[in-house]
mmCIF file of C-alpha atoms in Angstrom:
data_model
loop_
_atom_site.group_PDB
_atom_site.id
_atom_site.type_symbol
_atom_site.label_atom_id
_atom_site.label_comp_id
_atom_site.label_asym_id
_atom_site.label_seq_id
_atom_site.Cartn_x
_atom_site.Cartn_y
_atom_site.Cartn_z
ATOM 1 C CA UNK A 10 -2.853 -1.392 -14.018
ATOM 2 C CA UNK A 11 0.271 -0.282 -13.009
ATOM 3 C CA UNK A 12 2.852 -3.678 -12.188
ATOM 4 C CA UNK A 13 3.450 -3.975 -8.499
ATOM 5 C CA UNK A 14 6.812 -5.103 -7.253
ATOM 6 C CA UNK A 15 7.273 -6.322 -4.207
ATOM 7 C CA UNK A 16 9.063 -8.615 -1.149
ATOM 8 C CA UNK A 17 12.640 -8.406 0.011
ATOM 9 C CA UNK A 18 15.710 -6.500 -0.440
ATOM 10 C CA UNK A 19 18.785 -7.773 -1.173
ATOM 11 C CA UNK A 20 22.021 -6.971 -1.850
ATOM 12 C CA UNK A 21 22.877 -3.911 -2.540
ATOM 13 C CA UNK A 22 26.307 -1.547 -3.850
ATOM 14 C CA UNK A 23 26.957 1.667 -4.429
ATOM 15 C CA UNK A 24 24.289 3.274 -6.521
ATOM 16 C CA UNK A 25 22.160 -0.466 -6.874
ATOM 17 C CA UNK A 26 19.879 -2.511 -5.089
ATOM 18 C CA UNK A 27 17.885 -5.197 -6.728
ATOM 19 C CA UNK A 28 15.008 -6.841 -5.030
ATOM 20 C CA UNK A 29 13.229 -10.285 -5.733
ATOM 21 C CA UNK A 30 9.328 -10.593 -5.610
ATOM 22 C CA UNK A 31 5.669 -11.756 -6.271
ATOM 23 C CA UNK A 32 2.466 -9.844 -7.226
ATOM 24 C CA UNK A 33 -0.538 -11.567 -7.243
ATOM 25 C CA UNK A 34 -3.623 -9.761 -9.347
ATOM 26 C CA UNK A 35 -7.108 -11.118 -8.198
ATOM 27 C CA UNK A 36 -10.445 -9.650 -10.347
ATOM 28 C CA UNK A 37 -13.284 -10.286 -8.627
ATOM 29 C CA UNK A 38 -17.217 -9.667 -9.564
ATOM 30 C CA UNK A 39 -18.267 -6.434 -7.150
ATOM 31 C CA UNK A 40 -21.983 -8.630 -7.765
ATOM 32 C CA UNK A 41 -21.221 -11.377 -5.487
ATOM 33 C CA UNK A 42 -21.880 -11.687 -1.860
ATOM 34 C CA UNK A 43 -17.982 -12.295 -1.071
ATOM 35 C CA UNK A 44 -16.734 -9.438 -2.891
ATOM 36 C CA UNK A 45 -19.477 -7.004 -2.089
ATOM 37 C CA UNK A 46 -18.563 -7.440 1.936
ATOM 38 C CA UNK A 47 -15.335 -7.015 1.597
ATOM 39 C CA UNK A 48 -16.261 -3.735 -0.085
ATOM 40 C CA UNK A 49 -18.530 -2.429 2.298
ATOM 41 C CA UNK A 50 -16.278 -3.770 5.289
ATOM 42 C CA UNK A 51 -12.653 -2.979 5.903
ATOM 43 C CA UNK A 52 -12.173 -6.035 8.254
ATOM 44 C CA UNK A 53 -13.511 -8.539 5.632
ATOM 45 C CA UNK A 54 -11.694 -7.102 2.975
ATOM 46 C CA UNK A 55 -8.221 -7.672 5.476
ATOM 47 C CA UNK A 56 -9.647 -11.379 5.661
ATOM 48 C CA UNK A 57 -9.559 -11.493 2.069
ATOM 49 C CA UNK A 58 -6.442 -10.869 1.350
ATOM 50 C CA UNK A 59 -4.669 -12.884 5.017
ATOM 51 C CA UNK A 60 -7.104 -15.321 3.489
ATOM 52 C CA UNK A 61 -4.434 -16.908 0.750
ATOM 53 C CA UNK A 62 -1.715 -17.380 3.285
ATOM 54 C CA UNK A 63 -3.065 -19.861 5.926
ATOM 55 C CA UNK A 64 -0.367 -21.708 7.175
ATOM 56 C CA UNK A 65 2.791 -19.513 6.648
ATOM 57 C CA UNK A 66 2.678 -18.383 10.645
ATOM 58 C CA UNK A 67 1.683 -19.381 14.042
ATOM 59 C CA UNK A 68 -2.361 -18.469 14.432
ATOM 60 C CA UNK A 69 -2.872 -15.398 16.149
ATOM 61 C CA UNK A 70 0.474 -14.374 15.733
ATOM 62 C CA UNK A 71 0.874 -10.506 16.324
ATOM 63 C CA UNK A 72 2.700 -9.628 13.237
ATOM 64 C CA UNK A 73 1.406 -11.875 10.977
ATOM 65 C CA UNK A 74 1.355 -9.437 7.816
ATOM 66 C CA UNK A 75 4.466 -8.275 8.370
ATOM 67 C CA UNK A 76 6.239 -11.509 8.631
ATOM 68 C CA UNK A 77 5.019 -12.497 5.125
ATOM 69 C CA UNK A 78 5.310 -8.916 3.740
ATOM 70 C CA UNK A 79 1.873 -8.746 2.877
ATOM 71 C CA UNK A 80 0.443 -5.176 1.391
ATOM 72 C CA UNK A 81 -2.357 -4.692 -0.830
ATOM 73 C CA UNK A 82 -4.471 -2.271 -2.789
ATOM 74 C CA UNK A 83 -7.436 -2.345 -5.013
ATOM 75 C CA UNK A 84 -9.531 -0.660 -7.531
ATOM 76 C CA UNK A 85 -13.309 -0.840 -8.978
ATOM 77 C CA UNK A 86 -14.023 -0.564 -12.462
ATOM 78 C CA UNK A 87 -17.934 0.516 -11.951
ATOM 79 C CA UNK A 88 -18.701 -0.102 -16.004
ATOM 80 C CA UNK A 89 -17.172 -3.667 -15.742
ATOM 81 C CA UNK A 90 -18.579 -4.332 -12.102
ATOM 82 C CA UNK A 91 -14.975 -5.788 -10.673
ATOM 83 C CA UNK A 92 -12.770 -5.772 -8.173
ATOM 84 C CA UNK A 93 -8.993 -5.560 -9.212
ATOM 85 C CA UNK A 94 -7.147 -6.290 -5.907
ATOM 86 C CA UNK A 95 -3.118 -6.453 -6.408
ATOM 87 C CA UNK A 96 -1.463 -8.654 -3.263
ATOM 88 C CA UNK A 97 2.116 -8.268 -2.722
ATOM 89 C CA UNK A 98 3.606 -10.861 -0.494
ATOM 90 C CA UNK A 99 7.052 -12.083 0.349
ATOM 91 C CA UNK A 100 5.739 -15.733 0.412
ATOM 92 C CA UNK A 101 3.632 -17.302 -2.310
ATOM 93 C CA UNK A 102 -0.380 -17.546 -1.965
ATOM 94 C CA UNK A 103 -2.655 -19.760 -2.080
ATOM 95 C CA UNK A 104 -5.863 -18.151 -3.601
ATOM 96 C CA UNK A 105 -8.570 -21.659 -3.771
ATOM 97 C CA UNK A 106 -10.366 -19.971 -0.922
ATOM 98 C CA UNK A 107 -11.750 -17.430 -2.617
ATOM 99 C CA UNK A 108 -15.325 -18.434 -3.923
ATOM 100 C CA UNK A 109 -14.600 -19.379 -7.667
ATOM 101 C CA UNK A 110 -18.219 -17.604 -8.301
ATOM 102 C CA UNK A 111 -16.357 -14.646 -6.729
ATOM 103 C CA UNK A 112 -13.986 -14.764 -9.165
ATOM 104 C CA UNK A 113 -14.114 -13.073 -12.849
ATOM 105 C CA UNK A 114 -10.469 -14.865 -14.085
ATOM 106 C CA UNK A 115 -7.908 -17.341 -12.681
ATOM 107 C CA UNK A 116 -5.807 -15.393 -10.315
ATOM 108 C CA UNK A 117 -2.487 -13.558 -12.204
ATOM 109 C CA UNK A 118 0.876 -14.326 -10.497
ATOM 110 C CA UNK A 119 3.790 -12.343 -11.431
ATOM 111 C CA UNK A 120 7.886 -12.827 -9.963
ATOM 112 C CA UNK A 121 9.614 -9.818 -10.379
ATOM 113 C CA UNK A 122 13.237 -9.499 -10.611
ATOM 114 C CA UNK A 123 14.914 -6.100 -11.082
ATOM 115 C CA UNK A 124 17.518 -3.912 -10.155
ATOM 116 C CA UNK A 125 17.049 -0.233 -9.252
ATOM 117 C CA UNK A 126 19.915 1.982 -9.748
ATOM 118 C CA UNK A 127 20.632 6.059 -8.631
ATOM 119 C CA UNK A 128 18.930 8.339 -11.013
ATOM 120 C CA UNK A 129 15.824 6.060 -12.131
ATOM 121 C CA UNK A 130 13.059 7.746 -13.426
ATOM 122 C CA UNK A 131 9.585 5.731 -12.216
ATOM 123 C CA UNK A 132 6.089 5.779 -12.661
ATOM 124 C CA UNK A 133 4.663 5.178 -9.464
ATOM 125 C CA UNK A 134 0.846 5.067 -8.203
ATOM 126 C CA UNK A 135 -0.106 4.287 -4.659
ATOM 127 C CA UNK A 136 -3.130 4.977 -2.063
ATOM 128 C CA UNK A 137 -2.111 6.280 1.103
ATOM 129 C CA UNK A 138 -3.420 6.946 4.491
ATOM 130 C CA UNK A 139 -2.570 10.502 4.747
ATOM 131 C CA UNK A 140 -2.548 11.322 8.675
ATOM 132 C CA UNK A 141 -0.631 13.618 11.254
ATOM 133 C CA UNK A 142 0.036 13.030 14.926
ATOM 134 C CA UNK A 143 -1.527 15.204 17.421
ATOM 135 C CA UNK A 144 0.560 15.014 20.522
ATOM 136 C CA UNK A 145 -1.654 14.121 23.528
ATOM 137 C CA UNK A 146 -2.289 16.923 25.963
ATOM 138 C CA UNK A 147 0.185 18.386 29.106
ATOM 139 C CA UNK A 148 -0.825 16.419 31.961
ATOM 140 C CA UNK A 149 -2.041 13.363 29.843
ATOM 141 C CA UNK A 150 -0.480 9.857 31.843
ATOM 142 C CA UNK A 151 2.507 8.510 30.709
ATOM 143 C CA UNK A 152 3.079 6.517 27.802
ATOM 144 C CA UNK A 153 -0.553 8.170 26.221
ATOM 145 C CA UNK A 154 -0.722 7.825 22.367
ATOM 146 C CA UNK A 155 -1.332 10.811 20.284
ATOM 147 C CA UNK A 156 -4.458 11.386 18.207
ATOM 148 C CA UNK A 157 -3.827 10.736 14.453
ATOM 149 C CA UNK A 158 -6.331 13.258 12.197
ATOM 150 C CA UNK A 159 -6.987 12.500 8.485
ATOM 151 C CA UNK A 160 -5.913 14.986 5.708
ATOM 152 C CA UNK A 161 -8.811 15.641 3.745
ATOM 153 C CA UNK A 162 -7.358 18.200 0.926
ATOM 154 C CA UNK A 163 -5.084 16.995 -2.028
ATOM 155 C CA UNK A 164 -2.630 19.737 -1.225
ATOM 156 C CA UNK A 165 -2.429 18.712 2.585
ATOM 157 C CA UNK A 166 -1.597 14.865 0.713
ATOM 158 C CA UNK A 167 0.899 16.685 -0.956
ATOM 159 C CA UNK A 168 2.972 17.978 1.393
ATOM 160 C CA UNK A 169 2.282 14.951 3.478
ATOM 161 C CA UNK A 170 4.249 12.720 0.609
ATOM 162 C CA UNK A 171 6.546 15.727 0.270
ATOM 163 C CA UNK A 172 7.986 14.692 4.144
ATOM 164 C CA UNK A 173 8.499 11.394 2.478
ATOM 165 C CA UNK A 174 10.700 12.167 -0.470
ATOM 166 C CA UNK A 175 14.552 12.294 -0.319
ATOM 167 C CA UNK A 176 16.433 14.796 -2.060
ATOM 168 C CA UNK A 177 19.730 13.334 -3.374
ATOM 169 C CA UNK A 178 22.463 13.569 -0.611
ATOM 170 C CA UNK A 179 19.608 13.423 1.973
ATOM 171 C CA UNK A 180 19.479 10.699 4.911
ATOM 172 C CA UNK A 181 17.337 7.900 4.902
ATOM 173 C CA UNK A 182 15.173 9.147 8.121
ATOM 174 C CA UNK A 183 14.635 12.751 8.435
ATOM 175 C CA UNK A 184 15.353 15.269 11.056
ATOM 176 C CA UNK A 185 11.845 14.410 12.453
ATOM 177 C CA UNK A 186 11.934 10.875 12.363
ATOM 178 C CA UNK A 187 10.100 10.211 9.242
ATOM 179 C CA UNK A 188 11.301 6.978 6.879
ATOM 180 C CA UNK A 189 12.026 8.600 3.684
ATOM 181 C CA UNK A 190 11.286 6.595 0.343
ATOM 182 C CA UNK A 191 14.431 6.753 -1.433
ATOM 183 C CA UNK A 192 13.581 8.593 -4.263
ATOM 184 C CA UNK A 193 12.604 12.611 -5.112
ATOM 185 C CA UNK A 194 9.605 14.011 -7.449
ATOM 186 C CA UNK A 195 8.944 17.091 -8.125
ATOM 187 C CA UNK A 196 5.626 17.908 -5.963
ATOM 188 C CA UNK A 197 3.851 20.232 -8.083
ATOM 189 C CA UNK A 198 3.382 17.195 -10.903
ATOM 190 C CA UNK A 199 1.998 14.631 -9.209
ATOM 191 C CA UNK A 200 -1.774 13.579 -9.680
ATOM 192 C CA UNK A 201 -3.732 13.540 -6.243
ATOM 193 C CA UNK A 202 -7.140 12.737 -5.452
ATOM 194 C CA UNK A 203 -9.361 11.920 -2.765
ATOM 195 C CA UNK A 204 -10.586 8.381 -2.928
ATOM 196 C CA UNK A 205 -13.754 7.252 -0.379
ATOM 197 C CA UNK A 206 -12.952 6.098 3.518
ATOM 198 C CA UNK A 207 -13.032 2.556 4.144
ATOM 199 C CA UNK A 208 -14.411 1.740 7.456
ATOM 200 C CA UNK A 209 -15.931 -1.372 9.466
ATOM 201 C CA UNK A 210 -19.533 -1.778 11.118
ATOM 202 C CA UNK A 211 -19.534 -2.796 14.692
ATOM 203 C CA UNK A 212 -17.767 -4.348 16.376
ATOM 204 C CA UNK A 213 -15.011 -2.503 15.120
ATOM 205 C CA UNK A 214 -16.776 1.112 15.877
ATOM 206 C CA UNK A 215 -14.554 3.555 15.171
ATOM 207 C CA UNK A 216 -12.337 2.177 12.357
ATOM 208 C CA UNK A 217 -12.532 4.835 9.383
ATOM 209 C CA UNK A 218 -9.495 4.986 7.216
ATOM 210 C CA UNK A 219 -8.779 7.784 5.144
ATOM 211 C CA UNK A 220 -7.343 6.918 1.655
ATOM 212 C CA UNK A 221 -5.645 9.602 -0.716
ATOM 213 C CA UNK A 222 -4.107 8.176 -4.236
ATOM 214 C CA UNK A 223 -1.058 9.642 -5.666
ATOM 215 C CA UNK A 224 0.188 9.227 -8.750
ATOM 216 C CA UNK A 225 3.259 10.278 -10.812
ATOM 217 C CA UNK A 226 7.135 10.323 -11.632
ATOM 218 C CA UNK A 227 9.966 9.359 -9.222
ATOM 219 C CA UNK A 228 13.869 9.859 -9.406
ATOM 220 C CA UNK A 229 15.644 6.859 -7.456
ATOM 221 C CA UNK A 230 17.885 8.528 -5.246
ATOM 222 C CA UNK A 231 19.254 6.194 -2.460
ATOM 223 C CA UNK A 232 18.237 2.314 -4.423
ATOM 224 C CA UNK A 233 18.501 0.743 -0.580
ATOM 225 C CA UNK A 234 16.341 2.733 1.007
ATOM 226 C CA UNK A 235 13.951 2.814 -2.048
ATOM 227 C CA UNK A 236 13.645 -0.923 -1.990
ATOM 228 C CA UNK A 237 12.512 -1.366 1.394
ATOM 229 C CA UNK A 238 9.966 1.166 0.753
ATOM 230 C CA UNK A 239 8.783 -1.299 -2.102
ATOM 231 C CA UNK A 240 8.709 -3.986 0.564
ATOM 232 C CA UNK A 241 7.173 -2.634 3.594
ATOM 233 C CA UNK A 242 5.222 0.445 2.134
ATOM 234 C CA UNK A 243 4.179 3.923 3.562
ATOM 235 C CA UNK A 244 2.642 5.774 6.475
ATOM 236 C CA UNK A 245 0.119 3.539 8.433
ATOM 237 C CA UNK A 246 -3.318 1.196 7.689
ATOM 238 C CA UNK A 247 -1.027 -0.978 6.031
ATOM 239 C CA UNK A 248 -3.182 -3.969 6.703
ATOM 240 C CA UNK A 249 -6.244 -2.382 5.299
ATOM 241 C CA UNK A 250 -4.905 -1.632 1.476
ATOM 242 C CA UNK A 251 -2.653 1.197 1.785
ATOM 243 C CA UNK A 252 0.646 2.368 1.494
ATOM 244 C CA UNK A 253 2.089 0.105 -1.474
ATOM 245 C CA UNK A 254 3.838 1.490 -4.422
ATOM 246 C CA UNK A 255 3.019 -0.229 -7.664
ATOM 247 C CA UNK A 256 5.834 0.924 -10.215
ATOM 248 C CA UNK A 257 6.517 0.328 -13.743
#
């Protein structure tokens, strides 16, 4: 798997920035009852992961998994019958709620330390939840929120990411308003693919979340602005195992 980095930036200068961080990797048996609802249910998988850092904030608090810099993603290995679920967090975790049946190995905690610099070449894989925004209709009440609508084609994904790149020389936020990622790729190379929804029975009717995963080479072209995309991830369903970049 590919090594996650993660948590906050710091400093940087020039053509540098160099971040500080933990990934935690978790492999868990897909046959037991904890793993298997957190499978079949996006909420309980959410619980799993908020699940090794009780304590950090004030219960209920709105922003809880963006205080800690949580993100998340995970895989299943169908021959081996796991779950490999990588945690990034900007505080450390405490895993001994997780069943120990549950679990196939100790959990693997990794501290990153590393300096990105202008002109980086990076492997990169991520999951994404690849939406647009359709504007709500004339006449609709002030303040209404759009409708987002799921890509559902690989070349859709593409040019969704594509709004997300930054040539070198190129802003931070584009024209439109969309946080850029601090690095370029050339579009035509990357490896996309469909992966299933993840959604929730009731009572959370309603909550289907697309998931695209994109895989392939980066050139660092604004370090700052790359780093915080390490840290806080891409487009939205953040809290339900998308939009982290694992690099290596």
């Amino acid at each position: 798997m590919n090594t996650a980095t993660s948590h906050t930036p710091s400093s940087s200068s020039g053509a540098s920035a160099r971040f500080v961080g933990t990934q935690t990797l978790l492999s868990l048996d897909t046959r037991h009852p904890f793993t298997a609802k957190s499978l079949i249910d996006a909420q309980d998988m959410h619980r799993t992961v908020m699940s090794g850092f009780t304590g950090w904030v004030d219960n209920g608090s709105p922003d809880a998994r963006s205080q800690m810099g949580i993100l998340s993603t995970w895989t299943v290995d169908l021959r081996r019958a796991r779950l490999n679920l990588v945690v990034q967090s900007s505080v450390p975790a405490d895993w001994s709620g997780v069943p120990r049946g549950a679990l196939t190995e100790a959990p693997e905690t990794l501290t990153v330390d590393r300096t990105f610099r202008a002109g980086d070449r990076i492997d990169f894989r991520t999951v994404v939840n690849p939406v647009r925004s359709i504007p709500p209709a004339p006449g609709s009440p002030t303040k209404t929120r759009g409708t987002r609508v799921a890509h559902t084609h690989p070349e859709h994904v593409r040019t969704w990411f594509a709004h997300r790149l930054q040539p070198s020389g190129e802003p931070a936020v584009a024209p439109n308003g969309v946080t850029r990622i601090g690095a370029d790729a050339d579009t035509e190379r990357l490896a996309l693919r469909m992966l299933p929804p993840v959604s929730s029975p009731a009572p959370h009717k309603g909550l289907r979340i697309a998931r695209a995963e994109i895989k392939g080479m980066l050139t660092v072209t604004d370090p700052k602005a790359f780093v915080a995309a390490l840290t806080q991830g891409i487009g939205h369903a953040r809290a339900y195992g998308c939009g982290l970049i694992l690099v290596r």
